[in-house]
Coordinates of C-alpha atoms in Angstrom, one line a residue:
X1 CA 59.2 -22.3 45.6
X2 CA 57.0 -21.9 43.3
X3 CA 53.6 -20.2 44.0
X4 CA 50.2 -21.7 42.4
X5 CA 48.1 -18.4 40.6
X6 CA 44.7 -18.7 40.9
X7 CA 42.7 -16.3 38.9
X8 CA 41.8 -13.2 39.0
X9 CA 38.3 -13.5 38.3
X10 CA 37.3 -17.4 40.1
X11 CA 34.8 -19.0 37.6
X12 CA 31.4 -18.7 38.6
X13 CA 28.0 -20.4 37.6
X14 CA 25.4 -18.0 37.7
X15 CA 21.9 -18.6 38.7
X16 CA 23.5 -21.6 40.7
X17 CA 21.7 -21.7 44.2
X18 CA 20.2 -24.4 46.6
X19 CA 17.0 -25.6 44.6
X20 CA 18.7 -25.7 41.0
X21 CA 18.7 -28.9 39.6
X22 CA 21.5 -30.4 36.9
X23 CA 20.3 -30.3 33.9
X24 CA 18.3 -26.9 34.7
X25 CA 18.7 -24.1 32.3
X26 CA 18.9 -22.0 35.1
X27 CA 22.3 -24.1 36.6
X28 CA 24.9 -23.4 33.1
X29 CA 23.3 -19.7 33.3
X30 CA 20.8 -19.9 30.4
X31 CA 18.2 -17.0 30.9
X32 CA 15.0 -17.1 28.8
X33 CA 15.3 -14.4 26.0
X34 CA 12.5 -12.7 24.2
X35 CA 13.0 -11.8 20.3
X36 CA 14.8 -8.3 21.4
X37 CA 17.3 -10.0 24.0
X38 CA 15.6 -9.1 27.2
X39 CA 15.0 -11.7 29.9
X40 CA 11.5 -11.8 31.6
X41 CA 10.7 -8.6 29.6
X42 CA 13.8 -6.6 31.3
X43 CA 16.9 -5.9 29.2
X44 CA 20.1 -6.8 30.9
X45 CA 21.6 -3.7 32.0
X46 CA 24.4 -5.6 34.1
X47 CA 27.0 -6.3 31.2
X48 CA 29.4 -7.6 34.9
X49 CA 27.4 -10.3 35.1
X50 CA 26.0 -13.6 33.6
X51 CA 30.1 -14.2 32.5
X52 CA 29.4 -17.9 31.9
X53 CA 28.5 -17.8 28.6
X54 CA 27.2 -15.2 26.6
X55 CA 25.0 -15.6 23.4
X56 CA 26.6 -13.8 20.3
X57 CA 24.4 -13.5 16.8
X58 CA 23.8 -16.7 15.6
X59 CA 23.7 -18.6 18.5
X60 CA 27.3 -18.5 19.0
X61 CA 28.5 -19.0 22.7
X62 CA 31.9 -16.6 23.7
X63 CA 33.0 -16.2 27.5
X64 CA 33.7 -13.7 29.4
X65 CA 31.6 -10.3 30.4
X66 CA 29.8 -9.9 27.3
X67 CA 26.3 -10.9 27.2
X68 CA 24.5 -12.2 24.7
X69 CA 21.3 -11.0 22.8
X70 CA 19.0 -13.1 20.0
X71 CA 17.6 -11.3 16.8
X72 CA 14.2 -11.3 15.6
X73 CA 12.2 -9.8 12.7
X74 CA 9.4 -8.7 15.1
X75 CA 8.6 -5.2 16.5
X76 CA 10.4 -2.5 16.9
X77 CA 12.2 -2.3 20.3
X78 CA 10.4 0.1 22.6
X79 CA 11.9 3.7 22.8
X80 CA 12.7 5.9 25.6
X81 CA 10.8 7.0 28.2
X82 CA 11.6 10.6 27.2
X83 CA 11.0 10.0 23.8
X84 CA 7.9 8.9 24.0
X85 CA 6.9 11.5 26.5
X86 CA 7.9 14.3 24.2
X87 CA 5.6 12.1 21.2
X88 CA 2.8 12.0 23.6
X89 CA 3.0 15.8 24.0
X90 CA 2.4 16.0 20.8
X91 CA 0.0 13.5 19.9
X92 CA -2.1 13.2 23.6
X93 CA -3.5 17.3 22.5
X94 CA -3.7 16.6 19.6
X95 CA -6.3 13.2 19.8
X96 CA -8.2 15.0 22.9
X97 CA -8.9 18.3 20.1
X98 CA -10.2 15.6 17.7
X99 CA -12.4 13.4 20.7
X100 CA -13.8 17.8 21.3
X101 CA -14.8 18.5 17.7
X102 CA -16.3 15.0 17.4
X103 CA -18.5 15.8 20.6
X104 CA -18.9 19.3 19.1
X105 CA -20.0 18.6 15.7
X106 CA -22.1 15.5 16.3
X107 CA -24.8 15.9 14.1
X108 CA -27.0 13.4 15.5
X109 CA -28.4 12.5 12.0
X110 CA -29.4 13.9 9.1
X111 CA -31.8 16.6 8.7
X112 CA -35.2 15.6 7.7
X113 CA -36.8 16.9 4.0
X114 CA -39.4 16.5 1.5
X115 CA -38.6 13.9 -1.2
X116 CA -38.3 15.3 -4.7
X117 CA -38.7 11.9 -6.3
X118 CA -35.7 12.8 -8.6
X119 CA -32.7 10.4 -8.9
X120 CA -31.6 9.1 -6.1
X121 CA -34.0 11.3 -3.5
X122 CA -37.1 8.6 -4.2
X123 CA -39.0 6.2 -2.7
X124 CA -38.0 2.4 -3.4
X125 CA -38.7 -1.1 -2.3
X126 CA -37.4 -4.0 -3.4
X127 CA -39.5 -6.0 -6.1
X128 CA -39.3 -9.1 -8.1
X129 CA -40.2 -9.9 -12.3
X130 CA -42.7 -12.1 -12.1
X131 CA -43.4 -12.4 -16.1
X132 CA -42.2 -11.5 -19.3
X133 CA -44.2 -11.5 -22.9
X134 CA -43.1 -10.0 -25.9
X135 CA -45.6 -8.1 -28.1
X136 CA -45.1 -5.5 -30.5
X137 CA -43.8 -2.0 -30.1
X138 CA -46.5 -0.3 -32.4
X139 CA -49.0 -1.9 -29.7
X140 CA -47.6 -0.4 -27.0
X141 CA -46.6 2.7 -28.2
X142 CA -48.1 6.2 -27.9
X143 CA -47.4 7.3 -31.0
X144 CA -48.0 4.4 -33.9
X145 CA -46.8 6.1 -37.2
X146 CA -44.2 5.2 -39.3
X147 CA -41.1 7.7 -38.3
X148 CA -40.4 9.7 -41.2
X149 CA -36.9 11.3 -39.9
X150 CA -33.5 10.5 -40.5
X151 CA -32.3 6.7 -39.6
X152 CA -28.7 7.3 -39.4
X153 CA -28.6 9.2 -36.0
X154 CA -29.3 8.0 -33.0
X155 CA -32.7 8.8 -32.0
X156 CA -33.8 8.2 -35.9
X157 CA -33.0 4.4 -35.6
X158 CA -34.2 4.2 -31.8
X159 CA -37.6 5.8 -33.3
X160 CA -37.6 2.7 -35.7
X161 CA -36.8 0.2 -33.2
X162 CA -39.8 1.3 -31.2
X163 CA -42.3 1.4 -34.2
X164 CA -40.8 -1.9 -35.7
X165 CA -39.5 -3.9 -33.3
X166 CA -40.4 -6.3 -30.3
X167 CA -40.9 -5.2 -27.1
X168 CA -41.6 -6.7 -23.7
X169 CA -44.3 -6.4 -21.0
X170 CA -42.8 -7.3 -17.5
X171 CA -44.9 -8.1 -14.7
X172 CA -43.2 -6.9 -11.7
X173 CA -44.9 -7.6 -8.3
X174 CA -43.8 -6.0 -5.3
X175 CA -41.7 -7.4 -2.1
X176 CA -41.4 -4.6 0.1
X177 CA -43.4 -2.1 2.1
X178 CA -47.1 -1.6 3.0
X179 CA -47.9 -2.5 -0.6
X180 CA -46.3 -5.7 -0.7
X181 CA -47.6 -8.2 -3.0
X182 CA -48.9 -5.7 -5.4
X183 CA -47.8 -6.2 -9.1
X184 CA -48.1 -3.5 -12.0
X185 CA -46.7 -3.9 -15.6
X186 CA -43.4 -2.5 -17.4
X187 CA -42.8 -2.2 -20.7
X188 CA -39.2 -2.6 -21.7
X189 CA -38.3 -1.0 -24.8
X190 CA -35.7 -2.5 -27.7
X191 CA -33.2 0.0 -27.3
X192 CA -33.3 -0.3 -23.8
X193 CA -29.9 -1.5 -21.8
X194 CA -31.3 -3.2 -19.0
X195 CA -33.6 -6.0 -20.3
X196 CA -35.9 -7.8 -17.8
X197 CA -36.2 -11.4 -17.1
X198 CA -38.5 -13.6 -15.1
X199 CA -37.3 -14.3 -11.8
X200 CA -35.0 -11.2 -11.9
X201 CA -34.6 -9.0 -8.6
X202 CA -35.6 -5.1 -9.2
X203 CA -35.3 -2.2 -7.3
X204 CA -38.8 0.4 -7.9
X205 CA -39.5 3.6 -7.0
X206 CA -42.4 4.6 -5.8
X207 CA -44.5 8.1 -6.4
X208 CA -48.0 8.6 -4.3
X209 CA -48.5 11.3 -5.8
X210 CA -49.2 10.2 -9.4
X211 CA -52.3 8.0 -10.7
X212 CA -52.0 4.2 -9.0
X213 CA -51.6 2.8 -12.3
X214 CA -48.1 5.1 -12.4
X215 CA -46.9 5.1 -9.0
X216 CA -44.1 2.1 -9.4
X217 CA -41.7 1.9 -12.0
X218 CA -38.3 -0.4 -12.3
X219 CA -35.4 2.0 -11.6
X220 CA -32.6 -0.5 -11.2
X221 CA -31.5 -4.2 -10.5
X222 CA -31.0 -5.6 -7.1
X223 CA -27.5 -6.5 -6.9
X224 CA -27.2 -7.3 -3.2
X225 CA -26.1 -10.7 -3.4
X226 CA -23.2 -10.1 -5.6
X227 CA -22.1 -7.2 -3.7
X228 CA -22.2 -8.8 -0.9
X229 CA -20.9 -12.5 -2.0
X230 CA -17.4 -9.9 -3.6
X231 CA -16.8 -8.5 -0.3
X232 CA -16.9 -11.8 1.8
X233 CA -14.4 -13.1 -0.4
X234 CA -12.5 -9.5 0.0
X235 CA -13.1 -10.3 3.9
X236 CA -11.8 -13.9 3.6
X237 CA -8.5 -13.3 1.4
X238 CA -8.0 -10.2 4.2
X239 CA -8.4 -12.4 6.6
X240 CA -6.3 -15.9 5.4
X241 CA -3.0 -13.5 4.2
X242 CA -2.8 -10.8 6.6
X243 CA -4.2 -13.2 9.8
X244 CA -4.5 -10.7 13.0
X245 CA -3.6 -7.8 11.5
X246 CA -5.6 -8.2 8.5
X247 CA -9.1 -8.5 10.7
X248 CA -7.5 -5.4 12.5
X249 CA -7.9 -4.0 9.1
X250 CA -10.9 -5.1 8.4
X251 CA -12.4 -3.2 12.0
X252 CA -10.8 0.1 11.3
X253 CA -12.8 -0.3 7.3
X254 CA -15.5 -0.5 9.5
X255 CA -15.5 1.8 11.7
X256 CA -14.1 4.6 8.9
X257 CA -17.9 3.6 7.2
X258 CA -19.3 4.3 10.9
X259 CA -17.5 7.8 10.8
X260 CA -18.2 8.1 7.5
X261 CA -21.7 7.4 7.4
X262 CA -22.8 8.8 10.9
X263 CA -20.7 11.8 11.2
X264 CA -19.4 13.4 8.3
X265 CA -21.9 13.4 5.9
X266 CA -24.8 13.9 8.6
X267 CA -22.4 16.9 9.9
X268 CA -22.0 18.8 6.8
X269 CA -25.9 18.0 5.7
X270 CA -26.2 20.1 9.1
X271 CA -24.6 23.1 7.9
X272 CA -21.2 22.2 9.1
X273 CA -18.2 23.6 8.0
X274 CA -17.3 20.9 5.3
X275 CA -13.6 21.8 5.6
X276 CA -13.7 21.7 9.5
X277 CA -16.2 18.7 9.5
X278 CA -13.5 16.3 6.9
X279 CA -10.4 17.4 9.1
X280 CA -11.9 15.8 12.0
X281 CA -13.3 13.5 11.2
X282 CA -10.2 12.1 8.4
X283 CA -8.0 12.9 11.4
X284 CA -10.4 10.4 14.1
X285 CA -10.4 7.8 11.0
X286 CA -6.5 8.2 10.8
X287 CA -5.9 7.7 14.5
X288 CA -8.0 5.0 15.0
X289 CA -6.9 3.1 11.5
X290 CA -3.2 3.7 12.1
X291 CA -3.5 2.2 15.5
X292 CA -5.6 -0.7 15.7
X293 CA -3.9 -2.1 12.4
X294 CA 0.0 -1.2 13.5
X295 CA 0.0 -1.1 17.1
X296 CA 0.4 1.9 20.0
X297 CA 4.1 2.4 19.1
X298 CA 6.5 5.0 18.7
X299 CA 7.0 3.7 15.3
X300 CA 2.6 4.1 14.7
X301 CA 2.9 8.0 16.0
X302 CA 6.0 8.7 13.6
X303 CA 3.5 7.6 10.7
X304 CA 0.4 9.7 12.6
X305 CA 2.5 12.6 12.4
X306 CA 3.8 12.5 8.8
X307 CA 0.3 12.1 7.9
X308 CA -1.2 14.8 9.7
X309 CA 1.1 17.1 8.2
X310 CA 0.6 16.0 4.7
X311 CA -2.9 16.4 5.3
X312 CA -2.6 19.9 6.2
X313 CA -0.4 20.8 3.6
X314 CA -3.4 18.9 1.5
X315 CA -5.7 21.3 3.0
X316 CA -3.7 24.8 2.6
X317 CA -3.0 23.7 -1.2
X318 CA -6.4 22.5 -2.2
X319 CA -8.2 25.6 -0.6
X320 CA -5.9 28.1 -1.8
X321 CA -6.3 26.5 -5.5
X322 CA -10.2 25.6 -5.3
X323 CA -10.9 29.2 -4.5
X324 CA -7.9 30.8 -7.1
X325 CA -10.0 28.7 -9.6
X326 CA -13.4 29.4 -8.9
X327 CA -14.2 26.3 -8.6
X328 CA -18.5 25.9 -7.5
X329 CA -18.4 22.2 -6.5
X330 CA -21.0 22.2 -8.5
X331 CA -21.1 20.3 -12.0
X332 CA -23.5 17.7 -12.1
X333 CA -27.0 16.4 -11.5
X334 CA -26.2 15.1 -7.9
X335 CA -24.3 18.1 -6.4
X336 CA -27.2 20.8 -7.9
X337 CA -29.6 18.1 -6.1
X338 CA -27.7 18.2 -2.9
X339 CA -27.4 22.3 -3.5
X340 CA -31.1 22.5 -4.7
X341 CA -32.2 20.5 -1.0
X342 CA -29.5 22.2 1.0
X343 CA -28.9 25.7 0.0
X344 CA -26.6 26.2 3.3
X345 CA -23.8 23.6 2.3
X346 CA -20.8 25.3 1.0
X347 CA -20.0 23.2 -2.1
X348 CA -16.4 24.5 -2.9
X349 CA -16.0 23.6 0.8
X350 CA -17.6 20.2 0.3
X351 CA -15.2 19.5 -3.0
X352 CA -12.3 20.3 -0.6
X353 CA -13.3 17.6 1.7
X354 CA -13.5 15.1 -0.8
X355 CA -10.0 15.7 -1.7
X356 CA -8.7 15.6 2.1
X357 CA -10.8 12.4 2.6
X358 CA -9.7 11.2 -0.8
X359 CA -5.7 11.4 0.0
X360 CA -6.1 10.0 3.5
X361 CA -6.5 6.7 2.5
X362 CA -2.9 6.6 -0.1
X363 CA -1.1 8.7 2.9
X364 CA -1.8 6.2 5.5
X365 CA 0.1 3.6 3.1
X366 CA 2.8 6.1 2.0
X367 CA 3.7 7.1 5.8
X368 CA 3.7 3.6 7.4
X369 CA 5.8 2.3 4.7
X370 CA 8.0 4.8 4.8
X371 CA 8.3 4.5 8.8
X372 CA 8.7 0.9 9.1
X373 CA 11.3 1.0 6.4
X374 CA 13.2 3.5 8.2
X375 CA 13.0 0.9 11.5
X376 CA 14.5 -1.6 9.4
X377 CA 16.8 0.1 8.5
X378 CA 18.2 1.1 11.9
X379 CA 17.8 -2.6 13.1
X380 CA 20.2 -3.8 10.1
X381 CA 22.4 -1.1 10.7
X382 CA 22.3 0.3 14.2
X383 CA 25.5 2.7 13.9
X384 CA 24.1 4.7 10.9
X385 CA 23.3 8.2 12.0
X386 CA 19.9 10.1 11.4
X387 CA 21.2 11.3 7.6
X388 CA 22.2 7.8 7.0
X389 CA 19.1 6.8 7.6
X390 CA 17.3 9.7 6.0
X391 CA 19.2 9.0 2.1
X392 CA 18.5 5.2 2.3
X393 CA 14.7 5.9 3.0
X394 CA 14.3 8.6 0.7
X395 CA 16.1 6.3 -1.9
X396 CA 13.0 3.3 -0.9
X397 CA 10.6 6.5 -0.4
X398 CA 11.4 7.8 -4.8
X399 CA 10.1 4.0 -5.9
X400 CA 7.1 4.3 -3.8
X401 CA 6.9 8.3 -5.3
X402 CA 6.5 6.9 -8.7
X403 CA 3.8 3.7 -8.3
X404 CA 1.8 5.3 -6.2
X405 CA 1.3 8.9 -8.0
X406 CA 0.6 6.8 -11.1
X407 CA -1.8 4.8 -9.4
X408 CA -3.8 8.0 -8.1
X409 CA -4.1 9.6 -11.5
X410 CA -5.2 6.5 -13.1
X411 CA -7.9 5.9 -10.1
X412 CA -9.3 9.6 -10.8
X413 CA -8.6 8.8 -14.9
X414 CA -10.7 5.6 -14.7
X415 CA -13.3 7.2 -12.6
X416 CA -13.6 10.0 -15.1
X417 CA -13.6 7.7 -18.3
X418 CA -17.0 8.3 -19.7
X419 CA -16.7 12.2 -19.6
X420 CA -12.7 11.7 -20.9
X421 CA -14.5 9.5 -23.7
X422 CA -17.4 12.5 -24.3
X423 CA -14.6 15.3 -25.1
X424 CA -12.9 13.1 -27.2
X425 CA -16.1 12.6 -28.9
X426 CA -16.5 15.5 -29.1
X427 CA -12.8 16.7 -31.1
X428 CA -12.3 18.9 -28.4
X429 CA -8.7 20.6 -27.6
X430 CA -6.9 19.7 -24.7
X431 CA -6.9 23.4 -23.8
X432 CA -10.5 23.6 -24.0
X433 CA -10.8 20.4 -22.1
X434 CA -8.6 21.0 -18.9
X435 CA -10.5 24.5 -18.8
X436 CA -14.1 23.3 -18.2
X437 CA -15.3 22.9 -14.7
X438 CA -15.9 19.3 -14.4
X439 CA -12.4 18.5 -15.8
X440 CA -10.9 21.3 -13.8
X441 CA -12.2 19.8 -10.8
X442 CA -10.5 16.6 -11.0
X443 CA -7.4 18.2 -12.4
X444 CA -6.7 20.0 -8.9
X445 CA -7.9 16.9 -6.8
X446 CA -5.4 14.6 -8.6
X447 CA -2.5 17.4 -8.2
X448 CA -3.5 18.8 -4.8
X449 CA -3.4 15.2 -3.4
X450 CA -0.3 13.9 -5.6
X451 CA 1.9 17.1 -3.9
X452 CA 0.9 15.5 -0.5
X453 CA 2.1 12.0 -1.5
X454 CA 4.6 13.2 -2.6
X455 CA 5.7 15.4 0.8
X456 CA 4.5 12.8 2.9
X457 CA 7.9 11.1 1.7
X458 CA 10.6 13.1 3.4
X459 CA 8.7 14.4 5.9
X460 CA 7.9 11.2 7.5
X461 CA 11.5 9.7 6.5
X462 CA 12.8 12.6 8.0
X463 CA 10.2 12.6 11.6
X464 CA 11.1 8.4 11.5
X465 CA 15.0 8.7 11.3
X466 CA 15.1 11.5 13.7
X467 CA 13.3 9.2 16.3
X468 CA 15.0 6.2 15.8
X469 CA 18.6 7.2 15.9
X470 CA 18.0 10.2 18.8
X471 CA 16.9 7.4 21.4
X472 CA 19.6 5.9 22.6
X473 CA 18.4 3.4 25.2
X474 CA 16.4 1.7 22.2
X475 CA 19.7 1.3 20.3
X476 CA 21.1 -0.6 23.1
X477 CA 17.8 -2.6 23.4
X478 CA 16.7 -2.8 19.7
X479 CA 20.2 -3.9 18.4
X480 CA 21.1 -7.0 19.7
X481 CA 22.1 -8.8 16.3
X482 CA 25.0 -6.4 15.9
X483 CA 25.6 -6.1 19.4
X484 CA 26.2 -10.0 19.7
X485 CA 27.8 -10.7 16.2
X486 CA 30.4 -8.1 17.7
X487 CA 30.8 -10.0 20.7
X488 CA 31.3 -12.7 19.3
X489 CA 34.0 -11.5 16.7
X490 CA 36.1 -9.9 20.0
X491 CA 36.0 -13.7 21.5
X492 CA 32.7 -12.4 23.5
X493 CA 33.9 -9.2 25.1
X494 CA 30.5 -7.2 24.9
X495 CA 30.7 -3.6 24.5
X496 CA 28.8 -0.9 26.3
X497 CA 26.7 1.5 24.3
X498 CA 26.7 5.2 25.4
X499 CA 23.4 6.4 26.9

C-alpha cells in the first residue's frame, strides 16, 4: 500500500488572516514596496518568509524562499548605522568648529569711514535725463582755439572733436535723496562712450563739498531693470528644469550672498584674518549649499569631505605660492583704495581668499558629480569591489578633468581680456607679460585652483567608493535589481548577502 507524500513545506498564503478580503493585496501576499524594495519603510530581513511569490527584476514572479525587490533610479539606499556614525564623527566637529568661528568672527557690519568721493567710495542717487539739446563744442568748451597738435593720435583727433564737433547739454533732474527734484546740466562730449538721452535712467554722484553748481555729475546708467528682468528669467528656467531641487538651489545662492555680503567682507573690513575669515565662511557656504540642494545623506558628506580637502590643499598651495611670489594683492585702483581706507587688511591675505572662494563654487560641482557617479555605479553593479569602483570613476572623473579646467582658465582669460588685449598692444613678450604683477596674479589663481579640481577627482572617487562598497547592510538594501534579476534566473531561490 501505497502511502500519499504530502510536502515537505505545506503551501502557505501569507498575510492570510480573519479580516482579509479576496481580492486583497494583502490575501496572495503582495506587500507594498517602496523604490528600494522595503515594505512600510523596513527592508525584509526574513528571506524564510513571504514564500508565495516573490518579485524578481522586472516584475517577474518565481516561488519559493526568495523575496522579491523593485528597482528605482531614486536615492541612494541609506547606509549603515556604523557608517554613518563614524561620517558624523567626522563631519558633526567639524560643522560645530564652523557654527564657533562664525559666532567668533561676526563682524556685525562694516566699519564706518569718511567718504573719499573717488570711484566707487561716493555719494549717489538715482536720477533721470530730463532734456537733451545739441549745441556746439567751441561754446561749451574752456578752451576755444583751434588745436594745433598732431591729429593722428588719439587725444589729437579727440582735441578736434571737441573744438569742431557737436555736443550735447543734458538736463538731468534728480530722483533720490533730500535733494530730490533738483536738476543741474551735463555736457556730453563727442568722443564720449555713454551718450545721454531724454527719458534715460542715471546714476549721479554727489560732492557737498564743491560749489552747488558742481556737486552732481552723471557717473553711470541705471541698469536695474535689466539686471533684474535677466535674473528672473535665470530664477524661472532654475526653477521649470530642475523643479524642487532647483529652488533648493536657488536658496543656498541666496544665502551664499547673505554670507557673503554680511560676513565675509564685513569680517575682513574689520581686521580679520582674510585667510581665516574665507575658510569659514567658504566652508559654512559649502555645508549649507551641498546640503539643502542634495539632501542629508551619506552620499552629501562623501562630497563635503572631498571638498573640504581640496579646499585645503587650495589653501596650503596658494599661500605657499602667493608669498614665494611676492605677490602685494595690490595692482589696481580698487585694491590701493581698499588699502588706502583700510591700512590693517592684509592684501596678499585678501588675494588668497579670493582664490579659496573662487574654487569653491567649481569643487562643489566636481565632488558631487564625482560622488553620485560612484553611487551609480555600485547600484548597476553591486558585486564590484572598492577598486572597481575607484578605476570606473576616475575613468568619468578624467572627462570632467578636462571641461572643467578649460572652463576655469577661460573664465579668468575672459575676465582678464582688456589687460590680455593692452600687452598685446603693447608687443610685449610673453616672458615679460607672465612676469608682471597683475598677470602674475591671475596666473597662480588659475593654477592654484586648477591643482584642486584636479585633486578633488580621486580623492572624492576614492572617499565615495570606499563608503559605498565598505557598508554592507546598504548592499543588501540598495541592490535589489541584481538581487531579484538573480532570483529570478535560479527559478526564485533568493540568496543571502553576508553582513
Amino acid at each position: 500500500m501505497t502511502t500519499p507524500q504530502h510536502p515537505s513545506f505545506p503551501p502557505r498564503r501569507p498575510g492570510r488572516g480573519p479580516h482579509a478580503e479576496e481580492g486583497d493585496g494583502r490575501a496572495v501576499g503582495h506587500v507594498p514596496v517602496d523604490a528600494h524594495g522595503t515594505r512600510d519603510g523596513r527592508h525584509e530581513a526574513d528571506h524564510g518568509h513571504g514564500a508565495g511569490s516573490g518579485h524578481g527584476a522586472g516584475g517577474s514572479h518565481g516561488a519559493g524562499g526568495g523575496h522579491g525587490h523593485s528597482h528605482g533610479h531614486g536615492p541612494a539606499a541609506p547606509v549603515s548605522r556604523h557608517l554613518r556614525k563614524v561620517i558624523a564623527a567626522i563631519l558633526i566637529p567639524f560643522a560645530a568648529a564652523v557654527v564657533v568661528g562664525l559666532a567668533v568672527l561676526w563682524p556685525g557690519g562694516a566699519p564706518p569711514h569718511e567718504r573719499t568721493g573717488v570711484g566707487f567710495d561716493r555719494q549717489t542717487q538715482q536720477a533721470t535725463v530730463t532734456k537733451v539739446v545739441e549745441l556746439s563744442c567751441q561754446s561749451v568748451n574752456a578752451s576755444g582755439g583751434t588745436p594745433t597738435g598732431d591729429t593722428s593720435t588719439a587725444e589729437g583727433s579727440s582735441a578736434v572733436q571737441q573744438a569742431e564737433g557737436e555736443c550735447k547739454r543734458a538736463t538731468v533732474r534728480v530722483d533720490t535723496g533730500d535733494d530730490k527734484g533738483r536738476t543741474f546740466d551735463e555736457i556730453v562730449q563727442p568722443d564720449q562712450s555713454r551718450q545721454l538721452h531724454e527719458g534715460q535712467k542715471v546714476v549721479v554722484a554727489y560732492e557737498p563739498s564743491a560749489p552747488k553748481d558742481l556737486q552732481y555729475s552723471v557717473t553711470d546708467i541705471n541698469r536695474r531693470l535689466p539686471l533684474a528682468l535677466l535674473a528672473g528669467i535665470f530664477a524661472l528656467a532654475v526653477v521649470v528644469v530642475g523643479r524642487l531641487r532647483g529652488l533648493m538651489a536657488l536658496v543656498s545662492l541666496a544665502i551664499s550672498f547673505l554670507l557673503l555680503n554680511f560676513f565675509i567682507l564685513p569680517a575682513i573690513l574689520q581686521g580679520s584674518n582674510p585667510l581665516v575669515v574665507a575658510v569659514i565662511g567658504s566652508s559654512a557656504i559649502m555645508l549649507i549649499a551641498l546640503y539643502l540642494c542634495h539632501g542629508l545623506s551619506a552620499r552629501t558628506s562623501v562630497a563635503v569631505l572631498g571638498t573640504l580637502i581640496s579646499l585645503l590643499l587650495i589653501g596650503v598651495l596658494g599661500s605657499l605660492f602667493i608669498g614665494w611670489a611676492a605677490l602685494t594683492g595690490n595692482t589696481d585702483d580698487n585694491t590701493g583704495l581698499i588699502h588706502g581706507l583700510y591700512p590693517s587688511i592684509d592684501m596678499s591675505g585678501l588675494l588668497l581668499a579670493g582664490v579659496i572662494i573662487g574654487s569653491l563654487g567649481v569643487l562643489d560641482d566636481v565632488t558631487v558629480t564625482q560622488t553620485s557617479a560612484v553611487w551609480e555605479l555600485h547600484e548597476a553593479n553591486p558585486t564590484m569591489g572598492w577598486r572597481g569602483l575607484y578605476r570606473a570613476g576616475i575613468r568619468i572623473g578624467r572627462d570632467h578633468i578636462a571641461s572643467v579646467v578649460n572652463t576655469l582658465v577661460l573664465a579668468y582669460a575672459g575676465a582678464a581680456l582688456p589687460l590680455l588685449l593692452l600687452f598685446s598692444i603693447a608687443q610685449s613678450g610673453v616672458g615679460t607679460v607672465a612676469n608682471s604683477e597683475l598677470v602674475a596674479e591671475e596666473i597662480v589663481r588659475t593654477l592654484v585652483g586648477s591643482i584642486g579640481l584636479v585633486a578633488s577627482v580621486p580623492v572624492t572617487t576614492a572617499l565615495a567608493a570606499l563608503v559605498v562598497s565598505a557598508d554592507r547592510p546598504a548592499q543588501g538594501q540598495g541592490t535589489a535589481a541584481g538581487a531579484g534579476a538573480g532570483a529570478s534566473a535560479r527559478g526564485g531561490r533568493g540568496r543571502r548577502r553576508k553582513r
